[in-house]
Coordinates of C-alpha atoms and ligand atoms in Angstrom, one line a residue:
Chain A
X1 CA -5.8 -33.8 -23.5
X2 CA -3.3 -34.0 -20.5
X3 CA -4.1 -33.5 -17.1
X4 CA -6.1 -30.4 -15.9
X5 CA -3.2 -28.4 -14.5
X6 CA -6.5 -25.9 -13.6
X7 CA -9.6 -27.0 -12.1
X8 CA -13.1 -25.6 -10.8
X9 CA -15.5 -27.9 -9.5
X10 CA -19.1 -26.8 -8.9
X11 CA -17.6 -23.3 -7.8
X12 CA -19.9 -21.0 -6.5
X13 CA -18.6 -16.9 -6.1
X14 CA -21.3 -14.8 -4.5
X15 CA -21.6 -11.2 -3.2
X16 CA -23.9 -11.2 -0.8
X17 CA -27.1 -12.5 -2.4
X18 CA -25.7 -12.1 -5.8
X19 CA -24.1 -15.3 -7.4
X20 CA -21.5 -14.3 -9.5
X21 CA -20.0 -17.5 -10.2
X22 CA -22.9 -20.4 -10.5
X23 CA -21.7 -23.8 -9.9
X24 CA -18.4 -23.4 -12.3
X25 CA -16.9 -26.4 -13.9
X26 CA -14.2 -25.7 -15.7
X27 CA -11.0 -27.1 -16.7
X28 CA -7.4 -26.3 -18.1
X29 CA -4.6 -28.6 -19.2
X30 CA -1.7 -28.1 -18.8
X31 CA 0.2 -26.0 -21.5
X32 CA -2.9 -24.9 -22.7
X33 CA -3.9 -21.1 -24.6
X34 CA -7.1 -20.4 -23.3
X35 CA -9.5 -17.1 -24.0
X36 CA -12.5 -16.2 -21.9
X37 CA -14.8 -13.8 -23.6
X38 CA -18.0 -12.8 -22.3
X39 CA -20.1 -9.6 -21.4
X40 CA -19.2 -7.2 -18.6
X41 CA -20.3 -8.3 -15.3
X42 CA -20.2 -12.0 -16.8
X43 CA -17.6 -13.3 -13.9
X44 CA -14.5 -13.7 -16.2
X45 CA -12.3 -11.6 -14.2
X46 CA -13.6 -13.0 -10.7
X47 CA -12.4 -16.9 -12.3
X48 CA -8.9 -15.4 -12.8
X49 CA -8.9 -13.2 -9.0
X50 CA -10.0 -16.7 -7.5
X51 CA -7.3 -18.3 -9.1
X52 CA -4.8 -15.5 -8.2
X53 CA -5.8 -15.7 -4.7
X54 CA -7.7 -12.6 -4.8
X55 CA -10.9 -13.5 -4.1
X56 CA -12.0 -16.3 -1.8
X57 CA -14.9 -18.8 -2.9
X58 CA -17.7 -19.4 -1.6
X59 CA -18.2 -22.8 -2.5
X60 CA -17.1 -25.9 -4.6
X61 CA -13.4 -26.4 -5.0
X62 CA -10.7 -25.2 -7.0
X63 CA -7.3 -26.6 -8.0
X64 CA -3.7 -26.3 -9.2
X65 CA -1.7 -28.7 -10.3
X66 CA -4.1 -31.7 -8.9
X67 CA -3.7 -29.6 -5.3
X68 CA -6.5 -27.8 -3.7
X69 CA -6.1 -24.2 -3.5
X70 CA -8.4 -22.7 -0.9
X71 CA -8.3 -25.8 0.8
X72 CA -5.8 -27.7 2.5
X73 CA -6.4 -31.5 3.8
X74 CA -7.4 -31.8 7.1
X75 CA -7.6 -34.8 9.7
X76 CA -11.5 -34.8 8.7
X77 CA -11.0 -33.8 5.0
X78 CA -10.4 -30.1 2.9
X79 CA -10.3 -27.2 5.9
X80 CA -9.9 -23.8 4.3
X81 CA -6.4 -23.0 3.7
X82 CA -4.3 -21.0 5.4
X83 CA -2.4 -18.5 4.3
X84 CA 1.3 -20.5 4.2
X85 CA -0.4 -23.0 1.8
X86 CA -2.0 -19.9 -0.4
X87 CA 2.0 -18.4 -0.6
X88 CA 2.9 -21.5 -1.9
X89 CA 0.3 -22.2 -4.2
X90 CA 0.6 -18.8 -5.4
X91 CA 4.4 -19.2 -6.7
X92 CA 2.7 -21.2 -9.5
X93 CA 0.5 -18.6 -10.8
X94 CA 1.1 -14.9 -12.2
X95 CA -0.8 -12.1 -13.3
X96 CA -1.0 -9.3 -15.6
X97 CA -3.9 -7.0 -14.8
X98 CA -5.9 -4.3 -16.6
X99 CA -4.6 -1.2 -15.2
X100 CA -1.1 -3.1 -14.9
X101 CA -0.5 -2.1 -11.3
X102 CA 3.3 -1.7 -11.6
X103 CA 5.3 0.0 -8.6
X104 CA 5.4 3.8 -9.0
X105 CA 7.9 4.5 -6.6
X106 CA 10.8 1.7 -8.1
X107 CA 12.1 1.9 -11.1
X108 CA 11.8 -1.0 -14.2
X109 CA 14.0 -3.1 -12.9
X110 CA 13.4 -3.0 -9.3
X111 CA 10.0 -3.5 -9.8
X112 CA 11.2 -7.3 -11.5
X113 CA 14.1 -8.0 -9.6
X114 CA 11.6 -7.4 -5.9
X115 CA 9.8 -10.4 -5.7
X116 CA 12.7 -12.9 -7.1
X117 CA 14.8 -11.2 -4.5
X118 CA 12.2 -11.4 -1.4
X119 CA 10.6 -14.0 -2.6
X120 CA 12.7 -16.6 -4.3
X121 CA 15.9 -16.0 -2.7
X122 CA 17.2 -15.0 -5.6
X123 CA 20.5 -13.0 -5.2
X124 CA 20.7 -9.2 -6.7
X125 CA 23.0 -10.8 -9.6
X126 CA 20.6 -13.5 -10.5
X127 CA 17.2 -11.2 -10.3
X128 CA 19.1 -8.5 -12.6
X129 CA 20.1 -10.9 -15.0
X130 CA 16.7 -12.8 -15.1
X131 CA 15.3 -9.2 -15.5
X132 CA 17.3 -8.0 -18.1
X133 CA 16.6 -11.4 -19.9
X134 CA 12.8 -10.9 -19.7
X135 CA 13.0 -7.3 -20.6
X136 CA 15.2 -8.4 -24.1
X137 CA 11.9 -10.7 -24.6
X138 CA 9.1 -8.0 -24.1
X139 CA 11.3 -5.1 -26.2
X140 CA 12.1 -2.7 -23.0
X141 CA 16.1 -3.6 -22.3
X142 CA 17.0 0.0 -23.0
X143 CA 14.5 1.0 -20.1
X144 CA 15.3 -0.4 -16.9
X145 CA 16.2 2.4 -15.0
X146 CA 13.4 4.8 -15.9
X147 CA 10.3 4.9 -13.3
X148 CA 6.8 3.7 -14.5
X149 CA 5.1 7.0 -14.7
X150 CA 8.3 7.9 -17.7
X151 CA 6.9 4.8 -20.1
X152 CA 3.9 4.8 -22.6
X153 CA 1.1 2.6 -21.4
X154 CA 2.0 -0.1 -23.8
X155 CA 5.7 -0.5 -22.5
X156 CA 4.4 -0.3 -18.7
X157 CA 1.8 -3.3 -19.9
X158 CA 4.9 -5.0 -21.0
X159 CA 6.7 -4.4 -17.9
X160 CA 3.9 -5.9 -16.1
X161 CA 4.0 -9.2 -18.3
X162 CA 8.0 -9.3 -17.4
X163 CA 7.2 -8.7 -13.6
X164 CA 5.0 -11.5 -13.5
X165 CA 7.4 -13.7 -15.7
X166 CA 10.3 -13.3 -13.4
X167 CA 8.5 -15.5 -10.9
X168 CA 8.9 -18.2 -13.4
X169 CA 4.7 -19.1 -13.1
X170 CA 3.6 -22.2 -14.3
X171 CA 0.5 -20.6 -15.5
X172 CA 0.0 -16.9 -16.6
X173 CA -3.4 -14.9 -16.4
X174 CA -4.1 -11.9 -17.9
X175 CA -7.0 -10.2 -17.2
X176 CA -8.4 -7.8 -20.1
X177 CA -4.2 -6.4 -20.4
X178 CA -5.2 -4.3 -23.6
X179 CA -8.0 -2.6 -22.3
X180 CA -7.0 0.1 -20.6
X181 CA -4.4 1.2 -23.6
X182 CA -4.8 3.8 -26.9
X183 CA -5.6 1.6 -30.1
X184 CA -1.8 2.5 -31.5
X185 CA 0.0 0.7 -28.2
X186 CA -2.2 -2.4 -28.3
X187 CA -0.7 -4.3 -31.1
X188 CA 2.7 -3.8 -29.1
X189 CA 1.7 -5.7 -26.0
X190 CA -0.4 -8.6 -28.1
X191 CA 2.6 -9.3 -30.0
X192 CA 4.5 -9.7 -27.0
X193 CA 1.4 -12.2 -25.5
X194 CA 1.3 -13.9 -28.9
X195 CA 5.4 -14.4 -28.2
X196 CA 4.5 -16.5 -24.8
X197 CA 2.2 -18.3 -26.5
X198 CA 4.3 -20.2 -28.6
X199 CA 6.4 -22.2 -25.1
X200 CA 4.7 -25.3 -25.0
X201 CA 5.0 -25.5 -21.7
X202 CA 3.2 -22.4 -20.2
X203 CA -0.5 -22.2 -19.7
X204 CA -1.7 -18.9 -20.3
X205 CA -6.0 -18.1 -19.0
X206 CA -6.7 -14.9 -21.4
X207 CA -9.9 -12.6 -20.7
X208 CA -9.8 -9.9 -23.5
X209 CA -12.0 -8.1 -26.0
X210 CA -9.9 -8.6 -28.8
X211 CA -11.5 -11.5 -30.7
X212 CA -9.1 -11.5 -33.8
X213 CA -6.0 -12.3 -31.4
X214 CA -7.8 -14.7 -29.2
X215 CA -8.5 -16.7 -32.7
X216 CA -4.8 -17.0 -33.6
X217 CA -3.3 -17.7 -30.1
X218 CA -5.7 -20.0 -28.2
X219 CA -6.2 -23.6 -28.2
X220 CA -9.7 -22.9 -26.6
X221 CA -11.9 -20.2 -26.5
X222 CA -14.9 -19.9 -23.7
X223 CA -17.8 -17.5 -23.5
X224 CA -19.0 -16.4 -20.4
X225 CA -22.5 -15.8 -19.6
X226 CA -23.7 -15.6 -16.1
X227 CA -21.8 -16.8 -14.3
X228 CA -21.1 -20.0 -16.3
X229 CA -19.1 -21.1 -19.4
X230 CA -22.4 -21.0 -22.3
X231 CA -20.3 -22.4 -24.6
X232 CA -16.9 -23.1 -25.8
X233 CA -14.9 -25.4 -28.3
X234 CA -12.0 -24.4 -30.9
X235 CA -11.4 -20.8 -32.1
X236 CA -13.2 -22.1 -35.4
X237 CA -15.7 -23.8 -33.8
X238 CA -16.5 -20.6 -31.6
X239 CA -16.4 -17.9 -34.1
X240 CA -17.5 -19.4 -37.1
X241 CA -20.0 -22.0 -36.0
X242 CA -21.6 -20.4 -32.8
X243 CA -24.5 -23.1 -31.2
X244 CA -25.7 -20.8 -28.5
X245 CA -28.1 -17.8 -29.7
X246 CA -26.4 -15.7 -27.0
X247 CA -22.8 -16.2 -28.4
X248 CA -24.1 -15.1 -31.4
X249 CA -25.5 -12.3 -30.2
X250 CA -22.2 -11.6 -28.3
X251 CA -19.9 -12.0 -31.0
X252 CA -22.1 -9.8 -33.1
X253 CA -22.1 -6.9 -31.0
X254 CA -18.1 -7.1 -29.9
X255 CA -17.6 -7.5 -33.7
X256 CA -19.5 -4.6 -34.8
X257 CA -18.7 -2.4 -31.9
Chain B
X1 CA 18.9 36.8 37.6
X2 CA 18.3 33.4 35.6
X3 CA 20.5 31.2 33.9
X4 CA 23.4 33.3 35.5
X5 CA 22.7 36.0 32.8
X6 CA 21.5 39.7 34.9
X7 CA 18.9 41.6 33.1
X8 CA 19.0 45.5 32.9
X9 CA 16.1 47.2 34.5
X10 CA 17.3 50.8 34.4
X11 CA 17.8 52.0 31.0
X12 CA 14.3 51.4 29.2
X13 CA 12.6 48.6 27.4
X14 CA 15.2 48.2 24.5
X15 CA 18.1 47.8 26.8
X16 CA 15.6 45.8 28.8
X17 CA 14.5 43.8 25.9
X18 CA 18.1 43.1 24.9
X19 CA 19.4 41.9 28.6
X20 CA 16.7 38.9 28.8
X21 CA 17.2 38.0 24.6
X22 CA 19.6 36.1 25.5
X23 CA 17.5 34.3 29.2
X24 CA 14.5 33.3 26.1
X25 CA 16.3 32.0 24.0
X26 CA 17.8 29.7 26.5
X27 CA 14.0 28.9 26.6
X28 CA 13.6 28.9 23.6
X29 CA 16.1 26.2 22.9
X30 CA 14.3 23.6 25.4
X31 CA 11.1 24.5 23.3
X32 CA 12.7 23.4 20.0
X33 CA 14.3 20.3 22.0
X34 CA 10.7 19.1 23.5
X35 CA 9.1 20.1 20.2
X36 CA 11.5 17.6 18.5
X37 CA 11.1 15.1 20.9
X38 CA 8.0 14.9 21.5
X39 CA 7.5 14.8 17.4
X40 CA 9.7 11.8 16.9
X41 CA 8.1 10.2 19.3
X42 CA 4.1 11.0 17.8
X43 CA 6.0 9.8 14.6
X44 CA 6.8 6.4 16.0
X45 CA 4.5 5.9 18.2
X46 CA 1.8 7.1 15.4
X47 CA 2.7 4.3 12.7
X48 CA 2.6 2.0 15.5
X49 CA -0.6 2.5 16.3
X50 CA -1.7 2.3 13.0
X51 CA -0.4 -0.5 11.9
X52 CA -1.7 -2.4 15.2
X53 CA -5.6 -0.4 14.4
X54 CA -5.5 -2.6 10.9
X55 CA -4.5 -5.7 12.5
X56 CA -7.2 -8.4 11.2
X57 CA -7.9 -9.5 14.6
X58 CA -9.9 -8.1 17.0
X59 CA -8.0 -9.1 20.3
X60 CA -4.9 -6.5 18.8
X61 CA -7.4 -3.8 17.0
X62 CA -10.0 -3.3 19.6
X63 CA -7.5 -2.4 22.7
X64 CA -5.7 0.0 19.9
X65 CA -8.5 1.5 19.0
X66 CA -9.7 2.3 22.8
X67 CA -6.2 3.5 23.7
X68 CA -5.8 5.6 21.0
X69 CA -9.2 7.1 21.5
X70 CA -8.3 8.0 24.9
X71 CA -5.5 9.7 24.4
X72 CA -7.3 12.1 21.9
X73 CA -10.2 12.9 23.8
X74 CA -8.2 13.6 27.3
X75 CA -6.8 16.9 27.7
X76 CA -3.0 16.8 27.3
X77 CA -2.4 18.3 30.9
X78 CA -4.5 15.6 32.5
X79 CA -1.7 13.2 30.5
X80 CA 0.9 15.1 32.0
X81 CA 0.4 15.4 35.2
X82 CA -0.7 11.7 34.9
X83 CA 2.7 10.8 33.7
X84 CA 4.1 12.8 36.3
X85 CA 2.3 12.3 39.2
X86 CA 0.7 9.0 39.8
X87 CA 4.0 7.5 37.9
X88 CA 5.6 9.0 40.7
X89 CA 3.8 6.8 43.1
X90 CA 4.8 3.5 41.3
X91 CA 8.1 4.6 41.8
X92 CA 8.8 5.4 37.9
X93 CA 10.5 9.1 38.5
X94 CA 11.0 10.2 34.9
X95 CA 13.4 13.8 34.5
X96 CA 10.2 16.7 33.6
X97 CA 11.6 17.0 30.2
X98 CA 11.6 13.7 29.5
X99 CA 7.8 13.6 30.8
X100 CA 6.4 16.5 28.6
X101 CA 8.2 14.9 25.5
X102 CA 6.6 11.7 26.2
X103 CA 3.4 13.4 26.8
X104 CA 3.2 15.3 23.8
X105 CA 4.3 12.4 22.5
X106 CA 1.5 9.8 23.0
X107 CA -1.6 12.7 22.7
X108 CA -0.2 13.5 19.2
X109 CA 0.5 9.7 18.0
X110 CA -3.0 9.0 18.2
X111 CA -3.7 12.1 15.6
X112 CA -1.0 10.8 13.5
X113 CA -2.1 7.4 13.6
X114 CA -5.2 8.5 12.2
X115 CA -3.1 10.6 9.3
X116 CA -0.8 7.3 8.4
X117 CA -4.1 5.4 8.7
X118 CA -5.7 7.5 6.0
X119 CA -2.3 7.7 4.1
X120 CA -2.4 3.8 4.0
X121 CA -5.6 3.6 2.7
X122 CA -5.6 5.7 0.1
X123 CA -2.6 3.3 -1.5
X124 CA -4.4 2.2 -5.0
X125 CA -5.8 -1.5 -3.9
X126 CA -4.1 -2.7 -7.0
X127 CA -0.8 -2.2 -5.7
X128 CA -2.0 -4.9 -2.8
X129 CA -3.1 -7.2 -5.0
X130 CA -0.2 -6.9 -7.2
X131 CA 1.9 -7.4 -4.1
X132 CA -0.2 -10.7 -3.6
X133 CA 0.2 -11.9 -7.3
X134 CA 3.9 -11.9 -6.8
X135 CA 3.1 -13.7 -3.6
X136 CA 5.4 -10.9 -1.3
X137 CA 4.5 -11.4 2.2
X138 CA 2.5 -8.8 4.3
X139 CA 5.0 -7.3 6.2
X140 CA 7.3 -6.8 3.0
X141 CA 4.3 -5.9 1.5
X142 CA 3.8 -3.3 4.0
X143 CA 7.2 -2.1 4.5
X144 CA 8.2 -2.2 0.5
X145 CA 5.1 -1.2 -1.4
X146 CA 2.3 0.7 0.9
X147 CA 4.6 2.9 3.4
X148 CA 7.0 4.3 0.9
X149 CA 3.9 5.5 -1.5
X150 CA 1.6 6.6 1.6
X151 CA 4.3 8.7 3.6
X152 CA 4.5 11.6 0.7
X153 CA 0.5 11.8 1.1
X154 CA 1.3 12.3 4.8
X155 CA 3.8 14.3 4.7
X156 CA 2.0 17.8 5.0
X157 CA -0.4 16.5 7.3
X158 CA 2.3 15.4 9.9
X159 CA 4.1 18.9 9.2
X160 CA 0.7 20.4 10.4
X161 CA 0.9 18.5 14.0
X162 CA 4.8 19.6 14.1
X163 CA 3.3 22.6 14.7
X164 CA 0.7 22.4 17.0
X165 CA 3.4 20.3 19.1
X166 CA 5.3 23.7 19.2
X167 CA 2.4 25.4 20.2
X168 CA 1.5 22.8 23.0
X169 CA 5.0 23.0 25.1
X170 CA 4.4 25.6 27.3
X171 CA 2.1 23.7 29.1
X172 CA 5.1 21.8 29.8
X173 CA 5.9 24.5 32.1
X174 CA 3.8 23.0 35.2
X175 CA 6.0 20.3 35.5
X176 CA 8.9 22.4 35.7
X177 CA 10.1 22.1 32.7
X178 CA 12.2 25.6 31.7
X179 CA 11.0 26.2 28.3
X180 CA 10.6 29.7 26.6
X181 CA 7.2 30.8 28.2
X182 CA 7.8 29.5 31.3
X183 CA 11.2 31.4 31.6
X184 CA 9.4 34.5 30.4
X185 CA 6.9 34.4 33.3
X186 CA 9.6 34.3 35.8
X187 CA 11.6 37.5 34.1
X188 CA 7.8 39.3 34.7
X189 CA 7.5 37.7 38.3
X190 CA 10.8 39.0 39.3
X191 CA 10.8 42.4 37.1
X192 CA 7.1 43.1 36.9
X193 CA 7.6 44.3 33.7
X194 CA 6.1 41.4 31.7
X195 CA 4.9 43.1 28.7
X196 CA 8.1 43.3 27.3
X197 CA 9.2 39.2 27.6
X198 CA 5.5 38.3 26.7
X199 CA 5.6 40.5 23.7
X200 CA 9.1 39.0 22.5
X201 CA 7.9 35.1 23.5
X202 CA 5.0 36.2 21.2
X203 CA 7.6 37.5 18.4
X204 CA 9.5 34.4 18.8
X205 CA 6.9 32.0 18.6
X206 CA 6.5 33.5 15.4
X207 CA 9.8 32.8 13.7
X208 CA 9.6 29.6 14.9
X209 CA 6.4 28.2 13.5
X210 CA 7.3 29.8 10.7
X211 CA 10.7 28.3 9.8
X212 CA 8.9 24.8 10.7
X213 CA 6.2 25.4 8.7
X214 CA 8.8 26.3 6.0
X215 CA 10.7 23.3 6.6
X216 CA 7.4 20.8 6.1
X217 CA 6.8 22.6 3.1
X218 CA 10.7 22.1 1.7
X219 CA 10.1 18.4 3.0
X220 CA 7.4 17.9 0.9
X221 CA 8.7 19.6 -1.9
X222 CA 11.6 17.1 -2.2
X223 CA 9.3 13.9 -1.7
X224 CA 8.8 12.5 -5.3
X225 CA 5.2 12.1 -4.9
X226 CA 5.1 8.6 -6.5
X227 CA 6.9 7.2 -3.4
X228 CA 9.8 7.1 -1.6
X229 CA 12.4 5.3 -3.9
X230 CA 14.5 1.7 -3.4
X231 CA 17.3 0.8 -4.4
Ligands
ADP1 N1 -16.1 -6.6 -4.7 C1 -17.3 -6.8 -5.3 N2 -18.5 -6.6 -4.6 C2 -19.6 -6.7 -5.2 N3 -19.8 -7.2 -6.4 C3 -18.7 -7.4 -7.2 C4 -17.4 -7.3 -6.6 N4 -16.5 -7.6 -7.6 C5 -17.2 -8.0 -8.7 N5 -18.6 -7.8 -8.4 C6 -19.6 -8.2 -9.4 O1 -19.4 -9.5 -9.9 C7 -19.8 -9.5 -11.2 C8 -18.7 -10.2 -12.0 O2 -17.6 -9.4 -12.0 P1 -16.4 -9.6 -12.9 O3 -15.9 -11.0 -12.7 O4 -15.4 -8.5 -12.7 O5 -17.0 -9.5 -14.4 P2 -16.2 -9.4 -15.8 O6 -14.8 -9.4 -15.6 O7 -16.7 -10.5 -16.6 O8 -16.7 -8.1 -16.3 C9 -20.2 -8.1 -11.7 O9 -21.6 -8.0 -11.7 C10 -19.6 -7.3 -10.6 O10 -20.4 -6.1 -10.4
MG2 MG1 -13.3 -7.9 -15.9

């Protein structure tokens, strides 16, 4: 394995007296497919918030690219890190969330071409065109003037994909993207994840329910339990072979359900 | 005699009514200007406000907060004759209209400030963190993605205090400013008949709140209520 491009070192997450994340180790290299599946409530959507900048931590440390990332060196060692360091570090991550969070009030391809513009510097040329390219790549070219609230949930999952894309992220989370979508638009978006999956160079962190896909696409699968990885090793080793009586249990109940 | 127009005393209250029409509505006209005014500024003034309340430090919220709150809770004629009085002594003359525009002004940003507040808030906390995910600073953040989707939510509830402004400007009138009550009062000082301008004021006031409230509603009709768009 290659350097960790992703790393969490004795992490601790806590609300209030509740420990959400329990001394986390956990690592991802770089390029790498990885699937977090766990119960509710088991922390896998706090790991990608803290990544995403989110959610701050509460101990431990956490890094990106062999950088810290709510820390920044000090004269006397890691100080917590201001928010000019989190902008940068944030350029090398993106995110597709559950409810896909798009921007009502702009239409498809303003809601790509905003960031590259504000962010990057992009000129309005070069954000279109990068849109329109990432839009030919999730299905949705023929849409890029219509508003969110005009597209089925599947294609406004896929727009959210693109949006985060257009940053050109170095690593891509998606947090449960399926979840929140009728059984007939799933397939749509997973094919377009399974798409992404195939650049070598992209690291992808995947929490979703939908065992089947996370068996083709990822090099690694995880389960969650706690607060803490219980177990994880190869799709094969994971699903066919679990060690852990709880995975068991898990993958049982998801498969079942 | 006002405003260079003569009213007619001597051949009933229609004829009457009809001589000083024209001596209100020159009132009436300042009322509409001050109402304006004085909205604009509650409009500015208002966002400002709210944006400096939600300032994460305390040194920019707490002052906010105290200011605002005493605008709200002190009578509008103490702010008046505040601006026009002990300004006054500081040597800051300000014109009367310009006074009771500013004064309407700063009692009704505070409510609004409260309205945009709420406005803000009630922007889905996904579209924040979205916002963040595509690492967009605050300020474009703010400017780009919360105001344009709060201001249809406000929209009616600013349209209410448009309003109330209207209804507030003839207290203008102790600082001299001519507006449409005060110039009634002075056709009944100098007539005694003051039934007749009262009764039209009354009529007129109508018409007015009506048309604004008409307008706020046409307003927020053409808002599309997922957010102002961008180009
Ligand atoms: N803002 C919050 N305040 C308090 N508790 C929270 C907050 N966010 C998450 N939690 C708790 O943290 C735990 C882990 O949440 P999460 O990472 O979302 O789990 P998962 O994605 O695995 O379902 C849950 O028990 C949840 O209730
Ligand atoms: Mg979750």
């Amino acid at each position: 394995m290659s350097e960790p491009i992703i790393k969490f070192e004795k992490v601790v997450k806590s609300y209030g007296n509740y420990r959400v994340l329990n001394d986390l180790d956990f690592e991802v290299a770089r390029g790498e497919k990885v699937t977090i599946i766990g119960p509710s409530g088991s922390g896998k959507s706090t790991v990608l918030r803290i990544l995403m900048t989110l959610e701050k931590i509460n101990g431990g440390v956490v890094s990106v690219g062999n950088e810290p990332l709510w820390h920044e060196q000090g004269p006397n060692g890691l100080v917590p890190a201001r928010e000019a360091h989190l902008r940068k570090m944030r350029k090398q991550l993106g995110m597709v969330f559950q409810q896909f969070n798009l921007f009502p009030h702009m239409t498809v391809l303003r809601n790509l071409t905003e960031a590259p513009m504000s962010v990057l510097g992009l000129s309005k040329q070069d954000a279109r065109e990068r849109a329109e390219e990432l839009l030919q790549l999730v299905g949705l070219a023929d849409q890029l003037q219509k508003f969110p609230n005009q597209l089925s949930g599947g294609q406004q999952q896929r727009v959210g994909i693109a949006r985060a894309l257009a940053m050109r992220p170095k690593v891509m989370l998606f947090d449960e993207p399926t979840s929140a979508l009728d059984p007939e638009l799933v397939g749509e978006v997973l094919n377009v994840i399974a798409k992404l999956a195939e650049e070598h160079d992209l690291t992808m962190l995947l929490v979703t329910h939908e065992m089947r896909f996370a068996r083709e696409v990822s090099d690694r699968v995880c389960f969650f339990d706690q607060g803490n990885i219980k177990e994880q090793g190869t799709p094969d080793e994971l699903f066919t072979n679990p060690k852990e009586e709880r995975t068991r249990a898990f993958l049982k109940a998801v498969l079942e359900g | 005699m006002l405003f260079g127009i003569t009213w007619d005393t001597s051949n009933g209250d229609l004829a009457f009514a009809l001589s000083i029409l024209p001596i209100l509505l020159r009132g009436m006209v300042v009322t509409i200007q001050a109402t304006i005014a004085g909205f604009a500024i509650a409009m500015v003034l208002g966002l400002i406000f709210a944006v400096l309340k939600s300032v994460p430090l305390k040194i920019v919220s707490w002052p906010t907060i105290v200011i605002t709150e005493f605008f709200r809770d002190t009578p509008l004629l103490v702010q008046l004759f505040f601006l026009y009085y002990v300004l006054a002594d500081y040597n800051i003359i300000l014109p009367a209209f310009a006074t009771g525009a500013l004064a309407l002004g700063v009692q009704y940003s505070a409510y609004m400030a409260e309205v945009y507040r709420a406005g803000i808030e009630a922007v889905a906390k996904g579209q924040r963190e979205a916002a963040k995910a595509l690492d967009l600073s605050a300020s474009r953040t703010f400017t780009h993605i919360i105001l344009p989707q709060a201001v249809p939510r406000v929209v009616p509830a600013l349209g209410n205090y448009l309003v109330s402004i209207m209804k507030d400007v003839p207290v203008l009138s102790v600082v001299t400013v001519l507006e449409m009550l005060g110039v009634a009062r002075i056709i009944g000082d100098q007539t005694f008949n003051y039934l007749v301008p009262l009764s039209m004021v009354g009529g007129l006031y109508l018409i007015m709140t009506l048309v604004a409230s008409a307008l706020v509603r046409f307003v927020d009709a053409k808002l599309p209520k997922r957010g102002l768009p961008f180009k």
